[in-house]
Short mmCIF file of C-alpha atoms in Angstrom, two decimals:
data_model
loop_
_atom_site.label_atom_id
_atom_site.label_comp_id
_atom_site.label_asym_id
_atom_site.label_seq_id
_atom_site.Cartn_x
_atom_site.Cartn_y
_atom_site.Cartn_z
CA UNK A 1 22.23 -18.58 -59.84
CA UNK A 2 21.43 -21.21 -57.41
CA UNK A 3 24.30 -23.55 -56.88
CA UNK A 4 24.05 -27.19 -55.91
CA UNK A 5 25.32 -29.13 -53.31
CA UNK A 6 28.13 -31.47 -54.31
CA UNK A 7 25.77 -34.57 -54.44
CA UNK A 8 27.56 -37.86 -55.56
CA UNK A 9 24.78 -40.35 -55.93
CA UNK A 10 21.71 -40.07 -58.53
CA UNK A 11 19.13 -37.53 -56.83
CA UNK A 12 16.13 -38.03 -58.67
CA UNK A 13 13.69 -37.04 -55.69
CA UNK A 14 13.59 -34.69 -52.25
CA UNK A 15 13.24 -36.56 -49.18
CA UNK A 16 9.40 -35.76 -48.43
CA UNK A 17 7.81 -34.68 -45.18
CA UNK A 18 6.08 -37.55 -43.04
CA UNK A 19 8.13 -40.48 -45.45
CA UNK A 20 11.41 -42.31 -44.32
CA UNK A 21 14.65 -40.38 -45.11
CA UNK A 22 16.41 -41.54 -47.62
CA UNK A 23 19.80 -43.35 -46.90
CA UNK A 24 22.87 -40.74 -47.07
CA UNK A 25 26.42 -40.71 -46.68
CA UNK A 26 28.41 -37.44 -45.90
CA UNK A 27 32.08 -36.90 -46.59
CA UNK A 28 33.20 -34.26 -43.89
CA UNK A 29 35.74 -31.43 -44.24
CA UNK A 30 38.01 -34.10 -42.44
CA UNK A 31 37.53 -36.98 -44.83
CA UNK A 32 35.85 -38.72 -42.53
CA UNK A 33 31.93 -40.10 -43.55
CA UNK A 34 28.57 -40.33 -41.43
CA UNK A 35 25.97 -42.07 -42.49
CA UNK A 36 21.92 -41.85 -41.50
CA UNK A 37 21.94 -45.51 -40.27
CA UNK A 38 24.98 -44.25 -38.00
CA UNK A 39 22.32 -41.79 -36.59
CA UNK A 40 19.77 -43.80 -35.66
CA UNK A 41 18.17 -42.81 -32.74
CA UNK A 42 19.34 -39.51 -32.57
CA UNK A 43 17.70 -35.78 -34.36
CA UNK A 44 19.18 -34.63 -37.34
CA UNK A 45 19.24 -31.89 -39.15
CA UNK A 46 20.97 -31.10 -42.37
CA UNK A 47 21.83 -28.22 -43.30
CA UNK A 48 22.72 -27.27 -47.18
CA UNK A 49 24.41 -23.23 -46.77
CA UNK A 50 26.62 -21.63 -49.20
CA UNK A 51 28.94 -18.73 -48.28
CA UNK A 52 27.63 -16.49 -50.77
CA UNK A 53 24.22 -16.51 -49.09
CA UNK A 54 23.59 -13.40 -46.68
CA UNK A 55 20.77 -15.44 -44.66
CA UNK A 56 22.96 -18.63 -44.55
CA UNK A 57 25.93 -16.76 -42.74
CA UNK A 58 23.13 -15.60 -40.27
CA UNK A 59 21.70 -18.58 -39.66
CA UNK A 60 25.03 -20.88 -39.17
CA UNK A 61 26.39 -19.26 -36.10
CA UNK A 62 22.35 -19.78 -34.57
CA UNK A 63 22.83 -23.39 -35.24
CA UNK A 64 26.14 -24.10 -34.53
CA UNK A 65 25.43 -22.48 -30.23
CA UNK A 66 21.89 -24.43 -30.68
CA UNK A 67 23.98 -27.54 -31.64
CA UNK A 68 26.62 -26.87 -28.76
CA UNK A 69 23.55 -26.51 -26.06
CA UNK A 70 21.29 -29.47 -27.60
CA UNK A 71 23.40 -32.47 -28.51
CA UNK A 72 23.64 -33.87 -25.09
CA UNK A 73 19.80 -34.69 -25.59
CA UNK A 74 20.79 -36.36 -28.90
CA UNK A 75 20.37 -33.61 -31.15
CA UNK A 76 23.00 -33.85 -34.68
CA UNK A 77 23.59 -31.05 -36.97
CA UNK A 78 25.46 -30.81 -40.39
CA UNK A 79 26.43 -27.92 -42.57
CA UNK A 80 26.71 -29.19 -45.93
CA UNK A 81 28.95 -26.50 -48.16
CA UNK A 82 26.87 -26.39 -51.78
CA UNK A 83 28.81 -26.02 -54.76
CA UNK A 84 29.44 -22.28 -56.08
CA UNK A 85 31.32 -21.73 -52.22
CA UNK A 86 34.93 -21.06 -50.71
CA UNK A 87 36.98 -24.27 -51.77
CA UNK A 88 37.23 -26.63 -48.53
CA UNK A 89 40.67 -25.52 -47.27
CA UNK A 90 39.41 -22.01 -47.20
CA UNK A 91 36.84 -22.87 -45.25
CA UNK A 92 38.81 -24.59 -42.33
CA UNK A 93 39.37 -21.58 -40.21
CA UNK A 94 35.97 -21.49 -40.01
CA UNK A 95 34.86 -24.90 -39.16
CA UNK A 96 37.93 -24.94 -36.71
CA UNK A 97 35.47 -22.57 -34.88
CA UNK A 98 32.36 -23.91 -35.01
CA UNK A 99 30.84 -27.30 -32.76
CA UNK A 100 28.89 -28.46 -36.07
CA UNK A 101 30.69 -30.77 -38.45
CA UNK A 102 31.10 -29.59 -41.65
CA UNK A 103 30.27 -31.67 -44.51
CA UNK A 104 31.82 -30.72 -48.55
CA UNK A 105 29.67 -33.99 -49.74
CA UNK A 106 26.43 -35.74 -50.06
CA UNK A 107 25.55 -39.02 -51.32
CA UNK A 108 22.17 -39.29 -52.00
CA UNK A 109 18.67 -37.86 -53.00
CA UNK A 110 18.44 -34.33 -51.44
CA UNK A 111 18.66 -31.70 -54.49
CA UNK A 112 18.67 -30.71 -56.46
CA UNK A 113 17.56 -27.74 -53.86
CA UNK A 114 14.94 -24.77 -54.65
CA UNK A 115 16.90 -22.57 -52.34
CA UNK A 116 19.89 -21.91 -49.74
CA UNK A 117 20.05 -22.47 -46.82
CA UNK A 118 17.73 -25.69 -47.40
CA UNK A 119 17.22 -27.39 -44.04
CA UNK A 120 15.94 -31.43 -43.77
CA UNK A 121 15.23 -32.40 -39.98
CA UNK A 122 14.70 -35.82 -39.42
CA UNK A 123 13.43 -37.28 -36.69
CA UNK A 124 14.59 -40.53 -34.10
CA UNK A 125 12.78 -42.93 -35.99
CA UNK A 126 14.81 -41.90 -39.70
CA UNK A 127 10.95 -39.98 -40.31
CA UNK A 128 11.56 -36.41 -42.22
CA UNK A 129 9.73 -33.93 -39.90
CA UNK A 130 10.98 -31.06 -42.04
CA UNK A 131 12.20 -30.04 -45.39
CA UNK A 132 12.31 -26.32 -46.74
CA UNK A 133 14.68 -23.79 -48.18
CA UNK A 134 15.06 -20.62 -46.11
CA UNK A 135 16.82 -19.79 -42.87
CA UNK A 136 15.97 -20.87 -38.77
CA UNK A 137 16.27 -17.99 -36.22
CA UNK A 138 16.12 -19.77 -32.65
CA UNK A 139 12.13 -19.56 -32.44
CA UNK A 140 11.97 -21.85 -35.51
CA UNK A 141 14.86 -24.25 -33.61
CA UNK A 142 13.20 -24.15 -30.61
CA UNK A 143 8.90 -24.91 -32.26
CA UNK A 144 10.69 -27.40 -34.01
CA UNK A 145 13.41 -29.63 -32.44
CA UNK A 146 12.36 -29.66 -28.94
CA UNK A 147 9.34 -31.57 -29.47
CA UNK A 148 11.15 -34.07 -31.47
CA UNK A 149 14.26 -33.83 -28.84
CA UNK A 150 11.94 -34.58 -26.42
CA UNK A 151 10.40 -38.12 -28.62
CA UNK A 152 11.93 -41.17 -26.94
CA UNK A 153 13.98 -42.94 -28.85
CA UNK A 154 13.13 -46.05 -30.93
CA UNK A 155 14.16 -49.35 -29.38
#
């Protein structure tokens, strides 16, 4: 059974490829909240995992040494823990270890999702360059974030 990110807000549509992203807020794991107008400017990628899912556990310690390398150039990555995973206090030792912020909430349309991990990029100008369940190995990060990476930024 697929399980759903803990989304907040009605989330009647997916953000679409080539379209403005929708407006979002996150609640991270330390109650804090980021929000896409926050991130203007800047590469985003979010990233819906659950720790019951075998390529998700592969695919988070990729991103989290991609983030580390890549965020000087503007690059910001969030793991967003779906519902059906470890309750949030379980999952601190882990996110005490990792660079990427960890989010346990969502406000906004992105689900409900096909698939986990489910990965939205979205580009400096708030554009969605991406959106597709299944899991990035660094080829994929590399064909697909330098280019944007390398975009200026809009004034």
């Amino acid at each position: 059974m697929l399980a759903a990110p803990s989304i907040i807000a009605d989330a009647r549509t997916m953000p679409a490829v080539g379209q403005p992203a929708p407006e979002f807020e996150l609640t991270l794991m330390n109650g804090s909240k980021v929000s896409l107008a926050e991130l203007k400017g800047q590469v985003v990628v979010l990233n819906f995992w659950a720790t019951w899912c075998v390529p998700c556990r592969a695919e988070l310690p990729t991103l989290d040494k991609y983030y580390a390398l890549q965020r000087k150039n503007g690059l910001r990555v969030f793991a967003i823990t779906t519902e059906g995973s470890l309750p949030a206090y379980r999952l601190k030792n882990l996110f005490n270890t990792m660079t990427i912020p960890a989010a346990k909430h969502i406000k906004g349309p992105y689900g409900p999702l096909t698939g986990v991990p489910t990965n939205f990029i979205i580009d400096r100008a708030g554009k969605v360059r991406y959106a597709k369940a299944g899991a990035f190995d660094l080829d994929d990060l590399n064909a697909l974030l330098v280019p944007l990476l390398n975009e200026p930024a809009p004034n």
